[in-house]
């Protein structure tokens, strides 16, 4: 599903301008669970996805570490980054539609919690997606 991919992509990868300080994330093997709820003109069932990822100390110290991916046709409007989290707003335009994306992540050492809210207008109608992300450190990589 295109919109779900946008939600996950919007959360997990654009290089962020250099972090002022290292993010409050413990290196190790992490599990991320995202649950997406869609409301609007077209009914879509809730979807849950689980992913595991190794995050190293080098990843955390790398100035290119980021949690937002700016795809072609998207523009990052606002971003606030600090050791304890990131919040951002962006807009994406493609195929006669527009998506407004607001994201917020909190870094809590061995846990990460966040949300991505996407509001879209497209030829298929209006859709609102809310994705909740929970991350937990499982142990060493």
MMTF fields as JSON, N, C-alpha, C and O atoms, coordinates in Angstrom:
{
  "mmtfVersion": "1.0.0",
  "mmtfProducer": "UNKNOWN",
  "numBonds": 563,
  "numAtoms": 564,
  "numGroups": 141,
  "numChains": 1,
  "numModels": 1,
  "chainsPerModel": [1],
  "groupsPerChain": [141],
  "chainIdList": ["A"],
  "bondAtomList": [4, 2, 8, 6, 12, 10, 16, 14, 20, 18, 24, 22, 28, 26, 32, 30, 36, 34, 40, 38, 44, 42, 48, 46, 52, 50, 56, 54, 60, 58, 64, 62, 68, 66, 72, 70, 76, 74, 80, 78, 84, 82, 88, 86, 92, 90, 96, 94, 100, 98, 104, 102, 108, 106, 112, 110, 116, 114, 120, 118, 124, 122, 128, 126, 132, 130, 136, 134, 140, 138, 144, 142, 148, 146, 152, 150, 156, 154, 160, 158, 164, 162, 168, 166, 172, 170, 176, 174, 180, 178, 184, 182, 188, 186, 192, 190, 196, 194, 200, 198, 204, 202, 208, 206, 212, 210, 216, 214, 220, 218, 224, 222, 228, 226, 232, 230, 236, 234, 240, 238, 244, 242, 248, 246, 252, 250, 256, 254, 260, 258, 264, 262, 268, 266, 272, 270, 276, 274, 280, 278, 284, 282, 288, 286, 292, 290, 296, 294, 300, 298, 304, 302, 308, 306, 312, 310, 316, 314, 320, 318, 324, 322, 328, 326, 332, 330, 336, 334, 340, 338, 344, 342, 348, 346, 352, 350, 356, 354, 360, 358, 364, 362, 368, 366, 372, 370, 376, 374, 380, 378, 384, 382, 388, 386, 392, 390, 396, 394, 400, 398, 404, 402, 408, 406, 412, 410, 416, 414, 420, 418, 424, 422, 428, 426, 432, 430, 436, 434, 440, 438, 444, 442, 448, 446, 452, 450, 456, 454, 460, 458, 464, 462, 468, 466, 472, 470, 476, 474, 480, 478, 484, 482, 488, 486, 492, 490, 496, 494, 500, 498, 504, 502, 508, 506, 512, 510, 516, 514, 520, 518, 524, 522, 528, 526, 532, 530, 536, 534, 540, 538, 544, 542, 548, 546, 552, 550, 556, 554, 560, 558],
  "bondOrderList": [1, 1, 1, 1, 1, 1, 1, 1, 1, 1, 1, 1, 1, 1, 1, 1, 1, 1, 1, 1, 1, 1, 1, 1, 1, 1, 1, 1, 1, 1, 1, 1, 1, 1, 1, 1, 1, 1, 1, 1, 1, 1, 1, 1, 1, 1, 1, 1, 1, 1, 1, 1, 1, 1, 1, 1, 1, 1, 1, 1, 1, 1, 1, 1, 1, 1, 1, 1, 1, 1, 1, 1, 1, 1, 1, 1, 1, 1, 1, 1, 1, 1, 1, 1, 1, 1, 1, 1, 1, 1, 1, 1, 1, 1, 1, 1, 1, 1, 1, 1, 1, 1, 1, 1, 1, 1, 1, 1, 1, 1, 1, 1, 1, 1, 1, 1, 1, 1, 1, 1, 1, 1, 1, 1, 1, 1, 1, 1, 1, 1, 1, 1, 1, 1, 1, 1, 1, 1, 1, 1],
  "groupList": [{"groupName": "UNK", "atomNameList": ["N", "CA", "C", "O"], "elementList": ["N", "C", "C", "O"], "formalChargeList": [0, 0, 0, 0], "bondAtomList": [1, 0, 2, 1, 3, 2], "bondOrderList": [1, 1, 2], "singleLetterCode": "X", "chemCompType": "L-PEPTIDE LINKING"}],
  "groupTypeList": [0, 0, 0, 0, 0, 0, 0, 0, 0, 0, 0, 0, 0, 0, 0, 0, 0, 0, 0, 0, 0, 0, 0, 0, 0, 0, 0, 0, 0, 0, 0, 0, 0, 0, 0, 0, 0, 0, 0, 0, 0, 0, 0, 0, 0, 0, 0, 0, 0, 0, 0, 0, 0, 0, 0, 0, 0, 0, 0, 0, 0, 0, 0, 0, 0, 0, 0, 0, 0, 0, 0, 0, 0, 0, 0, 0, 0, 0, 0, 0, 0, 0, 0, 0, 0, 0, 0, 0, 0, 0, 0, 0, 0, 0, 0, 0, 0, 0, 0, 0, 0, 0, 0, 0, 0, 0, 0, 0, 0, 0, 0, 0, 0, 0, 0, 0, 0, 0, 0, 0, 0, 0, 0, 0, 0, 0, 0, 0, 0, 0, 0, 0, 0, 0, 0, 0, 0, 0, 0, 0, 0],
  "groupIdList": [1, 2, 3, 4, 5, 6, 7, 8, 9, 10, 11, 12, 13, 14, 15, 16, 17, 18, 19, 20, 21, 22, 23, 24, 25, 26, 27, 28, 29, 30, 31, 32, 33, 34, 35, 36, 37, 38, 39, 40, 41, 42, 43, 44, 45, 46, 47, 48, 49, 50, 51, 52, 53, 54, 55, 56, 57, 58, 59, 60, 61, 62, 63, 64, 65, 66, 67, 68, 69, 70, 71, 72, 73, 74, 75, 76, 77, 78, 79, 80, 81, 82, 83, 84, 85, 86, 87, 88, 89, 90, 91, 92, 93, 94, 95, 96, 97, 98, 99, 100, 101, 102, 103, 104, 105, 106, 107, 108, 109, 110, 111, 112, 113, 114, 115, 116, 117, 118, 119, 120, 121, 122, 123, 124, 125, 126, 127, 128, 129, 130, 131, 132, 133, 134, 135, 136, 137, 138, 139, 140, 141],
  "secStructList": [7, 2, 2, 2, 2, 2, 2, 2, 2, 2, 2, 1, 7, 5, 7, 7, 1, 7, 7, 1, 1, 7, 7, 1, 5, 7, 7, 3, 3, 3, 3, 3, 3, 3, 3, 3, 3, 3, 3, 3, 1, 1, 7, 7, 7, 7, 3, 3, 3, 3, 3, 3, 3, 3, 3, 7, 2, 2, 2, 2, 2, 7, 6, 6, 7, 7, 1, 5, 7, 7, 7, 6, 6, 3, 3, 3, 3, 3, 3, 3, 3, 3, 6, 6, 3, 3, 3, 3, 3, 3, 3, 3, 3, 3, 6, 6, 3, 3, 3, 3, 3, 3, 3, 3, 3, 3, 3, 7, 5, 1, 3, 3, 3, 3, 3, 3, 3, 3, 3, 3, 3, 3, 6, 6, 3, 3, 3, 3, 3, 3, 3, 3, 3, 3, 3, 3, 3, 3, 3, 7, 7],
  "xCoordList": [0.845, 0.0, 0.894, 1.752, 0.694, 1.52, 1.517, 2.581, 0.355, 0.284, 1.032, 1.689, 0.94, 1.654, 3.156, 3.884, 3.618, 5.04, 5.489, 6.585, 4.655, 4.99, 5.112, 6.012, 4.213, 4.261, 5.554, 6.208, 5.926, 7.151, 8.364, 9.278, 8.382, 9.509, 9.637, 10.742, 8.491, 8.522, 9.121, 9.5, 9.211, 9.709, 11.157, 11.823, 11.669, 12.912, 14.143, 15.014, 14.342, 15.691, 16.299, 17.466, 15.778, 16.479, 17.614, 17.434, 18.791, 19.844, 19.351, 18.818, 19.539, 19.13, 20.351, 21.469, 20.147, 21.269, 21.922, 21.229, 23.199, 23.984, 23.268, 22.791, 23.209, 22.605, 23.459, 24.688, 22.828, 23.559, 24.222, 25.288, 23.614, 24.164, 23.705, 22.744, 24.378, 24.03, 22.62, 22.264, 21.8, 20.44, 20.445, 21.332, 19.461, 19.317, 18.754, 17.618, 19.596, 19.231, 20.383, 21.518, 20.117, 21.158, 21.46, 20.535, 22.744, 23.086, 22.639, 22.583, 22.323, 21.943, 20.931, 20.653, 20.386, 19.348, 18.006, 17.642, 17.288, 16.018, 14.888, 15.073, 13.709, 12.502, 11.532, 11.254, 11.021, 10.061, 8.735, 8.686, 7.657, 6.312, 5.527, 5.411, 4.99, 4.187, 2.77, 2.564, 1.807, 0.4, -0.232, -0.183, -0.825, -1.414, -2.925, -3.452, -3.607, -5.057, -5.41, -4.854, -6.331, -6.725, -8.204, -9.021, -8.542, -9.942, -10.139, -9.193, -11.345, -11.622, -12.648, -13.461, -12.604, -13.608, -13.504, -14.474, -12.353, -12.15, -11.749, -10.695, -12.571, -12.237, -11.027, -10.974, -10.055, -8.843, -8.622, -8.631, -8.422, -8.213, -6.894, -5.945, -6.846, -5.608, -4.522, -4.799, -3.275, -2.142, -1.056, -0.772, -0.443, 0.667, 1.861, 1.729, 3.024, 4.256, 5.354, 5.462, 6.168, 7.284, 8.577, 8.656, 9.6, 10.898, 11.994, 11.861, 13.078, 14.231, 15.383, 15.529, 16.217, 17.324, 18.431, 18.163, 19.682, 20.832, 21.232, 21.477, 21.298, 21.75, 23.061, 23.103, 24.137, 25.461, 25.78, 25.11, 26.804, 27.254, 27.701, 27.459, 28.364, 28.771, 27.562, 27.617, 26.457, 25.224, 24.759, 24.364, 24.809, 24.322, 25.196, 24.704, 26.491, 27.412, 27.544, 28.145, 26.992, 27.08, 26.149, 24.962, 26.683, 25.88, 24.764, 23.812, 24.871, 23.833, 22.688, 21.722, 22.783, 21.683, 20.431, 20.464, 19.347, 18.101, 16.907, 17.038, 15.747, 14.522, 13.445, 12.284, 13.809, 12.83, 13.399, 14.572, 12.599, 13.056, 12.295, 11.064, 13.039, 12.417, 12.432, 13.456, 11.291, 11.15, 11.0, 10.726, 11.185, 10.965, 9.527, 8.602, 9.335, 8.007, 7.617, 6.511, 8.527, 8.243, 9.127, 10.244, 8.605, 9.349, 9.256, 8.163, 10.416, 10.467, 10.171, 10.902, 9.1, 8.671, 9.249, 9.587, 9.36, 9.808, 10.416, 9.964, 11.442, 12.088, 12.714, 13.39, 12.48, 13.088, 13.736, 13.051, 15.065, 15.822, 16.631, 17.287, 16.585, 17.456, 17.729, 17.228, 18.514, 18.907, 17.713, 17.777, 16.628, 15.482, 14.383, 13.352, 14.587, 13.57, 13.653, 14.567, 12.662, 12.559, 11.083, 10.265, 10.754, 9.416, 9.588, 10.541, 8.664, 8.805, 7.459, 6.486, 7.435, 6.282, 6.805, 7.829, 6.097, 6.47, 5.219, 4.16, 5.348, 4.253, 4.8, 5.926, 3.992, 4.355, 3.252, 2.065, 3.666, 2.702, 3.06, 4.21, 2.055, 2.267, 0.925, -0.048, 0.885, -0.294, -1.585, -2.608, -1.551, -2.749, -3.209, -4.312, -2.387, -2.764, -1.717, -0.621, -2.064, -1.152, -1.291, -2.392, -0.152, -0.146, 0.584, 1.707, -0.059, 0.569, 0.965, 0.13, 2.24, 2.793, 3.364, 4.163, 2.943, 3.481, 3.983, 3.247, 5.233, 5.818, 6.44, 6.851, 6.501, 7.076, 7.642, 6.943, 8.899, 9.543, 10.183, 10.783, 10.048, 10.709, 11.73, 11.409, 12.97, 14.061, 14.237, 14.465, 14.13, 14.17, 15.175, 14.875, 16.358, 17.406, 17.168, 17.677, 16.39, 16.129, 14.718, 14.266, 14.02, 12.689, 12.595, 13.222, 11.805, 11.476, 9.972, 9.422, 9.314, 7.884, 7.66, 8.333, 6.72, 6.458, 5.151, 4.496, 4.793, 3.599, 3.904, 4.725, 3.233, 3.251, 1.802, 1.084, 1.369, 0.007, 0.081, 0.812, -0.677, -0.688, -2.119, -3.015, -2.318, -3.62, -3.456, -2.613, -4.266, -4.114, -5.401, -6.511, -5.2, -6.275, -5.837, -4.761, -6.666, -6.313, -7.573, -8.677, -7.415, -8.603, -9.511, -10.699, -8.978, -9.792, -10.522, -11.332, -10.261, -10.915, -9.916, -8.704, -10.45, -9.616, -9.331, -10.226, -8.062, -7.664, -6.812, -5.993, -7.009, -6.178, -5.547, -6.242, -4.226, -3.499, -2.805, -2.157, -2.95, -2.23, -1.402, -1.94, -0.075, 0.815, 1.483, 2.105, 1.345, 2.018, 3.214, 3.078, 4.382, 5.6, 6.129, 6.285, 6.397, 7.021, 8.294, 8.27, 9.411, 10.679, 11.228, 11.106, 11.838, 12.408, 13.744, 13.867, 14.745, 16.05, 15.919, 15.45, 16.344, 16.248, 17.51, 17.455, 18.656, 19.939, 21.041, 20.858, 22.176, 23.288, 23.021, 22.254, 23.675, 23.557, 24.28, 24.3],
  "yCoordList": [-1.172, 0.0, 1.24, 1.393, 2.11, 3.306, 4.198, 4.64, 4.47, 5.382, 4.816, 5.566, 3.507, 2.896, 3.039, 3.328, 2.835, 2.979, 4.414, 4.639, 5.377, 6.783, 7.006, 7.717, 6.405, 6.596, 6.054, 6.722, 4.848, 4.255, 5.022, 5.316, 5.351, 6.096, 7.459, 7.943, 8.071, 9.393, 9.339, 10.371, 8.166, 8.045, 7.611, 7.968, 6.864, 6.148, 6.507, 5.64, 7.698, 7.83, 9.095, 8.964, 10.227, 11.386, 11.882, 12.033, 12.139, 12.716, 14.008, 14.896, 14.084, 15.254, 16.149, 15.662, 17.446, 18.351, 17.947, 17.551, 18.033, 17.488, 17.633, 18.709, 16.521, 16.51, 17.377, 17.333, 18.145, 18.96, 18.06, 18.393, 16.935, 15.964, 14.579, 14.456, 13.549, 12.184, 11.852, 12.153, 11.227, 10.867, 9.914, 9.07, 10.053, 9.228, 7.859, 7.511, 7.09, 5.761, 4.826, 5.089, 3.742, 2.776, 1.903, 1.386, 1.729, 0.857, -0.574, -0.993, -1.315, -2.713, -3.143, -2.422, -4.328, -4.868, -4.306, -4.406, -3.721, -3.076, -3.752, -4.262, -3.743, -4.18, -3.005, -2.374, -2.728, -1.645, -2.245, -3.046, -1.851, -2.283, -1.035, -0.102, -1.022, 0.119, -0.361, -1.383, 0.399, 0.096, 1.304, 2.421, 1.06, 2.129, 1.978, 0.914, 3.067, 3.154, 4.168, 5.266, 3.806, 4.69, 5.001, 4.108, 6.289, 6.693, 7.612, 8.248, 7.675, 8.551, 7.951, 7.119, 8.385, 8.006, 6.547, 5.991, 5.928, 4.551, 3.691, 3.928, 2.685, 1.877, 0.981, 0.262, 1.033, 0.218, -0.351, 0.395, -1.669, -2.265, -1.818, -1.476, -1.825, -1.502, -2.487, -3.642, -2.005, -2.851, -2.696, -1.59, -3.83, -3.828, -4.485, -5.519, -3.88, -4.389, -4.379, -3.437, -5.439, -5.546, -5.663, -6.392, -4.933, -4.92, -4.901, -4.242, -5.622, -5.575, -4.909, -5.031, -4.19, -3.425, -3.307, -3.095, -3.445, -3.23, -1.76, -1.253, -1.081, 0.315, 0.327, -0.049, 0.763, 0.776, 2.159, 3.139, 2.227, 3.519, 4.412, 5.619, 3.816, 4.599, 5.213, 6.361, 4.449, 4.992, 6.214, 7.221, 6.119, 7.205, 8.439, 9.557, 8.255, 9.389, 9.962, 11.022, 9.281, 9.702, 10.889, 10.828, 11.952, 13.151, 12.864, 13.638, 11.745, 11.417, 10.608, 10.299, 10.257, 9.516, 10.366, 11.566, 9.75, 10.492, 9.586, 8.363, 10.176, 9.411, 9.879, 9.492, 10.692, 11.187, 10.949, 11.231, 10.442, 10.287, 11.25, 11.244, 12.072, 13.043, 12.458, 12.481, 11.938, 11.317, 12.394, 13.557, 11.98, 12.893, 13.394, 12.609, 14.689, 15.286, 15.72, 16.216, 15.535, 15.913, 17.08, 17.246, 17.872, 19.025, 19.023, 18.989, 19.059, 19.149, 20.6, 21.507, 20.82, 22.171, 22.651, 23.825, 21.729, 22.112, 20.896, 19.771, 21.123, 20.027, 20.557, 21.586, 19.844, 20.183, 18.91, 17.922, 18.935, 17.748, 18.026, 19.062, 17.084, 17.156, 15.728, 14.774, 15.576, 14.248, 13.386, 12.16, 14.015, 13.264, 13.049, 12.456, 13.525, 13.268, 14.159, 14.967, 13.978, 14.755, 14.957, 14.062, 16.132, 16.38, 17.089, 17.844, 16.843, 17.41, 17.504, 16.854, 18.333, 18.461, 18.471, 19.089, 17.782, 17.811, 17.673, 17.288, 17.993, 17.855, 17.111, 17.354, 16.202, 15.445, 15.624, 15.58, 15.829, 16.001, 15.028, 14.96, 14.271, 13.345, 12.86, 12.765, 12.553, 11.954, 12.694, 12.062, 14.023, 14.812, 14.86, 15.332, 14.381, 14.392, 15.077, 15.39, 15.304, 15.944, 15.259, 14.914, 15.069, 14.484, 15.428, 15.85, 15.755, 16.538, 15.57, 14.821, 15.588, 14.614, 15.331, 16.259, 14.888, 15.397, 14.202, 13.239, 14.265, 13.165, 13.646, 14.8, 12.736, 13.04, 11.746, 10.734, 11.768, 10.6, 11.021, 12.091, 10.163, 10.403, 9.287, 8.105, 9.679, 8.736, 8.621, 9.619, 7.402, 7.182, 6.089, 5.202, 6.155, 5.193, 3.852, 3.581, 2.994, 1.656, 1.509, 0.401, 2.65, 2.669, 3.874, 4.909, 3.708, 4.806, 4.738, 3.665, 5.882, 5.958, 7.104, 8.132, 6.926, 8.003, 7.828, 6.788, 8.888, 8.876, 9.58, 10.495, 9.136, 9.824, 9.969, 8.976, 11.199, 11.472, 11.986, 12.934, 11.36, 11.745, 12.04, 11.215, 13.225, 13.619, 13.8, 14.578, 13.076, 13.124, 13.569, 13.305, 14.251, 14.57, 13.971, 14.289, 13.113, 12.482, 12.309, 12.562, 11.878, 11.601, 10.543, 10.493, 9.691, 8.672, 9.236, 8.533, 10.482, 11.089, 11.435, 11.426, 11.742, 12.126, 10.902, 10.108, 10.761, 9.699, 10.287, 11.175, 9.788, 10.183, 8.912, 7.947, 8.928, 7.775, 8.182, 9.226, 7.344, 7.553, 6.297, 5.194, 6.479, 5.354, 5.57, 6.604, 4.581, 4.599, 3.661, 2.533, 4.118, 3.338, 3.144, 4.1, 1.887, 1.553, 0.791, -0.22, 1.269, 0.587, 0.181, 0.906, -1.001, -1.503, -2.185, -2.968, -1.866, -2.519, -3.932, -4.15, -4.914, -6.32, -6.849, -7.806, -6.229, -6.695, -6.271, -5.35, -6.939, -6.618, -7.148, -8.09, -6.515, -6.961, -8.277, -8.82],
  "zCoordList": [0.0, 0.0, 0.0, 0.87, -0.962, -1.145, 0.099, 0.533, 0.677, 1.817, 3.024, 3.746, 3.252, 4.37, 4.182, 5.132, 2.949, 2.659, 2.915, 3.428, 2.563, 2.833, 4.336, 4.784, 5.121, 6.573, 7.152, 7.953, 6.751, 7.279, 6.768, 7.537, 5.474, 4.918, 5.582, 5.828, 5.87, 6.485, 7.87, 8.423, 8.43, 9.781, 9.883, 10.855, 8.933, 9.203, 8.387, 8.313, 7.744, 7.192, 6.606, 6.235, 6.457, 5.871, 6.757, 7.965, 6.165, 7.006, 7.651, 6.985, 8.925, 9.692, 9.796, 9.963, 9.699, 9.92, 11.223, 12.16, 11.304, 12.419, 13.759, 14.121, 14.48, 15.81, 16.726, 16.66, 17.559, 18.531, 19.56, 20.079, 19.857, 20.793, 20.353, 19.594, 20.82, 20.447, 20.918, 22.058, 20.044, 20.448, 21.648, 21.771, 22.521, 23.722, 23.33, 23.656, 22.612, 22.132, 22.462, 22.064, 23.179, 23.528, 22.311, 21.684, 21.964, 20.848, 21.14, 22.296, 20.083, 20.242, 19.203, 18.244, 19.407, 18.534, 18.992, 20.164, 18.06, 18.365, 17.605, 16.5, 18.225, 17.543, 17.51, 18.529, 16.305, 16.111, 15.668, 14.735, 16.347, 15.988, 15.61, 16.405, 14.395, 13.954, 13.655, 13.001, 14.15, 13.919, 13.239, 13.754, 12.071, 11.282, 11.229, 10.906, 11.554, 11.481, 10.408, 10.381, 9.524, 8.424, 8.558, 8.781, 8.418, 8.395, 7.193, 6.727, 6.707, 5.579, 4.648, 5.051, 3.385, 2.404, 1.958, 1.444, 2.144, 1.702, 2.899, 3.489, 3.279, 4.459, 4.204, 3.207, 5.122, 5.048, 6.445, 7.424, 6.55, 7.882, 8.508, 7.802, 9.852, 10.57, 10.158, 9.837, 10.172, 9.813, 10.862, 11.32, 11.241, 12.185, 11.52, 10.865, 11.692, 11.099, 12.159, 12.943, 12.178, 13.112, 12.332, 11.343, 12.789, 12.12, 13.167, 14.198, 12.907, 13.8, 13.084, 11.868, 13.862, 13.297, 14.331, 15.514, 13.883, 14.751, 14.657, 13.563, 15.785, 15.844, 16.616, 17.788, 15.952, 16.577, 17.133, 16.809, 17.968, 18.486, 17.338, 17.358, 16.321, 15.145, 14.452, 14.013, 14.35, 13.76, 14.54, 13.954, 15.861, 16.706, 16.634, 16.79, 16.401, 16.336, 14.938, 14.76, 13.945, 12.549, 12.308, 12.629, 11.751, 11.477, 10.475, 10.377, 9.72, 8.752, 9.352, 8.655, 10.651, 11.267, 11.183, 11.456, 10.811, 10.724, 10.871, 10.839, 11.032, 11.203, 10.233, 10.367, 9.275, 8.311, 6.926, 6.681, 6.032, 4.665, 3.783, 3.744, 3.08, 2.189, 0.783, 0.099, 0.363, -0.946, -2.015, -1.716, -3.275, -4.391, -4.344, -4.134, -4.537, -4.47, -3.07, -2.857, -2.102, -0.718, -0.297, -0.786, 0.61, 1.131, 2.66, 3.226, 3.317, 4.769, 5.149, 4.752, 5.917, 6.263, 7.585, 7.737, 8.544, 9.877, 10.551, 10.34, 11.363, 12.071, 13.348, 13.342, 14.446, 15.729, 16.253, 16.519, 16.4, 16.777, 18.026, 18.129, 18.996, 20.163, 20.635, 20.04, 21.688, 22.155, 22.552, 22.461, 22.99, 23.479, 22.447, 22.763, 21.203, 20.195, 18.982, 18.821, 18.137, 16.915, 16.599, 16.807, 16.098, 15.574, 14.239, 14.045, 13.324, 11.985, 11.287, 11.669, 10.253, 9.367, 7.946, 7.656, 7.059, 5.656, 4.808, 5.304, 3.521, 2.573, 1.361, 0.926, 0.822, -0.371, -1.402, -1.079, -2.658, -3.747, -4.87, -5.304, -5.336, -6.447, -6.966, -6.218, -8.257, -8.888, -8.56, -8.298, -8.57, -8.345, -6.901, -6.625, -5.97, -4.565, -3.714, -4.181, -2.469, -1.526, -0.175, 0.253, 0.493, 1.837, 2.779, 2.503, 3.891, 4.95, 6.057, 6.562, 6.433, 7.362, 8.584, 8.456, 9.768, 11.025, 11.818, 12.035, 12.25, 13.0, 14.293, 14.417, 15.257, 16.558, 17.13, 17.181, 17.558, 18.155, 19.471, 19.566, 20.492, 21.773, 21.981, 21.855, 22.304, 22.559, 24.071, 24.755, 24.584, 26.034, 26.394, 27.194, 25.805, 26.124, 25.484, 24.397, 26.153, 25.638, 25.075, 24.789, 24.919, 24.292, 23.369, 23.592, 22.343, 21.43, 21.207, 20.958, 21.296, 21.009, 20.049, 20.124, 19.152, 18.217, 17.481, 17.553, 16.767, 15.941, 14.623, 14.561, 13.588, 12.303, 11.882, 11.765, 11.653, 11.2, 9.774, 9.487, 8.879, 7.467, 7.06, 7.235, 6.518, 5.992, 4.489, 4.041, 3.704, 2.256, 1.575, 2.037, 0.464, -0.475, -1.807, -2.314, -2.366, -3.626, -4.459, -3.977, -5.711, -6.537, -5.903, -6.221, -5.01, -4.333, -3.127, -2.524, -2.757, -1.605, -0.516, -0.733, 0.66, 1.799, 2.662, 2.951, 3.072, 3.981, 5.091, 4.856, 6.293, 7.429, 7.987, 8.306, 8.099, 8.632, 9.917, 9.985, 10.934, 12.183, 12.417, 12.516, 12.505, 12.764, 14.113, 14.355, 14.986, 16.285, 16.182, 15.709, 16.619, 16.556, 17.978, 18.738, 18.315, 19.585, 19.295, 18.593, 19.832, 19.669, 21.024, 22.011, 21.044, 22.291, 21.994, 21.052, 22.829, 22.7, 23.222, 24.339, 22.394, 22.778, 23.433, 24.204, 23.13, 23.642, 22.683, 21.886, 22.76, 21.881, 20.467, 20.268, 19.502, 18.099, 17.913, 16.809]
}
